[in-house]
GROMACS .gro file of C-alpha atoms in nm:
model
  115
    1MET     CA    1   2.294  -5.413  -0.801
    2PRO     CA    2   2.209  -5.228  -0.475
    3ALA     CA    3   2.031  -4.894  -0.500
    4ALA     CA    4   2.233  -4.584  -0.435
    5ALA     CA    5   2.202  -4.448  -0.084
    6GLU     CA    6   1.958  -4.162  -0.051
    7PRO     CA    7   2.148  -3.840   0.027
    8THR     CA    8   2.107  -3.717   0.379
    9HIS     CA    9   2.004  -3.372   0.492
   10PRO     CA   10   2.173  -3.205   0.788
   11ARG     CA   11   1.975  -3.215   1.111
   12THR     CA   12   1.834  -2.881   1.222
   13GLN     CA   13   2.070  -2.858   1.519
   14ASP     CA   14   2.366  -2.925   1.287
   15LEU     CA   15   2.294  -2.637   1.047
   16ASP     CA   16   2.596  -2.409   1.031
   17LEU     CA   17   2.558  -2.038   0.959
   18ALA     CA   18   2.868  -2.021   0.739
   19GLU     CA   19   2.746  -2.315   0.528
   20VAL     CA   20   2.395  -2.171   0.494
   21LEU     CA   21   2.534  -1.833   0.389
   22ALA     CA   22   2.776  -1.994   0.145
   23ALA     CA   23   2.490  -2.190  -0.010
   24LEU     CA   24   2.285  -1.871  -0.044
   25GLY     CA   25   2.582  -1.674  -0.178
   26HIS     CA   26   2.542  -1.761  -0.546
   27PRO     CA   27   2.283  -1.584  -0.764
   28VAL     CA   28   2.151  -1.909  -0.914
   29ARG     CA   29   2.107  -2.073  -0.575
   30LEU     CA   30   1.945  -1.761  -0.435
   31GLU     CA   31   1.698  -1.763  -0.724
   32ILE     CA   32   1.619  -2.131  -0.655
   33VAL     CA   33   1.546  -2.041  -0.292
   34ARG     CA   34   1.321  -1.754  -0.402
   35LYS     CA   35   1.125  -1.990  -0.627
   36LEU     CA   36   1.077  -2.230  -0.335
   37ALA     CA   37   0.983  -1.957  -0.089
   38SER     CA   38   0.608  -2.021  -0.129
   39GLY     CA   39   0.650  -2.330   0.084
   40GLU     CA   40   0.518  -2.569  -0.181
   41GLU     CA   41   0.730  -2.851  -0.314
   42ALA     CA   42   0.842  -2.800  -0.672
   43PHE     CA   43   0.965  -3.042  -0.934
   44CYS     CA   44   1.333  -2.986  -1.006
   45GLY     CA   45   1.267  -2.900  -1.372
   46GLU     CA   46   1.023  -2.625  -1.272
   47VAL     CA   47   1.274  -2.453  -1.047
   48VAL     CA   48   1.581  -2.456  -1.270
   49PRO     CA   49   1.466  -2.522  -1.628
   50ASP     CA   50   1.735  -2.333  -1.821
   51LEU     CA   51   2.062  -2.463  -1.679
   52PRO     CA   52   2.280  -2.753  -1.788
   53ARG     CA   53   2.215  -3.065  -1.584
   54SER     CA   54   2.563  -3.062  -1.432
   55SER     CA   55   2.513  -2.706  -1.305
   56VAL     CA   56   2.172  -2.792  -1.162
   57THR     CA   57   2.317  -3.094  -0.983
   58HIS     CA   58   2.596  -2.883  -0.832
   59HIS     CA   59   2.367  -2.602  -0.712
   60LEU     CA   60   2.108  -2.837  -0.564
   61LYS     CA   61   2.375  -3.039  -0.387
   62THR     CA   62   2.523  -2.723  -0.238
   63LEU     CA   63   2.182  -2.607  -0.114
   64ARG     CA   64   2.098  -2.952   0.027
   65GLU     CA   65   2.432  -3.001   0.202
   66GLY     CA   66   2.410  -2.647   0.340
   67GLY     CA   67   2.073  -2.734   0.492
   68VAL     CA   68   1.874  -2.484   0.287
   69ILE     CA   69   1.658  -2.728   0.089
   70CYS     CA   70   1.547  -3.087   0.111
   71ARG     CA   71   1.475  -3.316  -0.178
   72ARG     CA   72   1.233  -3.600  -0.215
   73PRO     CA   73   1.244  -3.844  -0.505
   74GLN     CA   74   0.913  -3.971  -0.637
   75GLY     CA   75   0.935  -4.203  -0.933
   76ARG     CA   76   1.155  -4.038  -1.192
   77LYS     CA   77   1.101  -3.688  -1.053
   78LEU     CA   78   1.287  -3.506  -0.783
   79TYR     CA   79   1.087  -3.269  -0.565
   80LEU     CA   80   1.247  -2.982  -0.377
   81ALA     CA   81   1.132  -2.785  -0.074
   82LEU     CA   82   1.279  -2.500   0.125
   83ARG     CA   83   1.363  -2.589   0.485
   84ARG     CA   84   1.197  -2.270   0.605
   85ASP     CA   85   1.094  -2.400   0.950
   86ASP     CA   86   1.436  -2.552   1.021
   87LEU     CA   87   1.619  -2.237   0.912
   88GLU     CA   88   1.386  -2.016   1.116
   89LEU     CA   89   1.433  -2.233   1.423
   90ARG     CA   90   1.812  -2.231   1.393
   91PHE     CA   91   1.866  -1.875   1.259
   92PRO     CA   92   1.555  -1.665   1.333
   93GLY     CA   93   1.485  -1.400   1.069
   94LEU     CA   94   1.775  -1.493   0.841
   95LEU     CA   95   1.574  -1.642   0.557
   96GLU     CA   96   1.322  -1.356   0.553
   97LEU     CA   97   1.606  -1.105   0.543
   98VAL     CA   98   1.776  -1.287   0.257
   99LEU     CA   99   1.451  -1.320   0.062
  100ALA     CA  100   1.368  -0.952   0.112
  101CYS     CA  101   1.701  -0.830  -0.027
  102ARG     CA  102   1.750  -0.793  -0.398
  103SER     CA  103   2.089  -0.745  -0.560
  104ARG     CA  104   2.141  -0.385  -0.663
  105PRO     CA  105   2.424  -0.220  -0.852
  106LEU     CA  106   2.670   0.005  -0.670
  107ASP     CA  107   2.553   0.361  -0.626
  108SER     CA  108   2.716   0.572  -0.897
  109GLU     CA  109   2.786   0.857  -0.652
  110SER     CA  110   2.970   0.651  -0.393
  111ASP     CA  111   3.165   0.330  -0.354
  112GLU     CA  112   2.929   0.197  -0.088
  113GLN     CA  113   2.689  -0.086  -0.156
  114PRO     CA  114   2.333   0.020  -0.067
  115LEU     CA  115   2.158  -0.184   0.198
   0.00000   0.00000   0.00000
């Protein structure tokens, strides 16, 4: 039986801002990105240890297809890395801005979301 094709990662020049933002737009995926922000590769189980496997698969696929992370299989393990250099080249400052922001509740005195 032939081996399954290795999933591809979008080329840097093909990264799309809407797809990157959509990938970063879920709290679980944003937390995965924060855990990978050090620049070191991490084993999949270290990054998302407390989620059902189907949820992990979905979130990692969304991040990979959006061009935010890359994955590298080694034996039975799957290693993940943030595509920091590619994202910085394509969308300068975006990743740092996203990583610097933390979700905050609405201000009780107004209906505006604080920046």
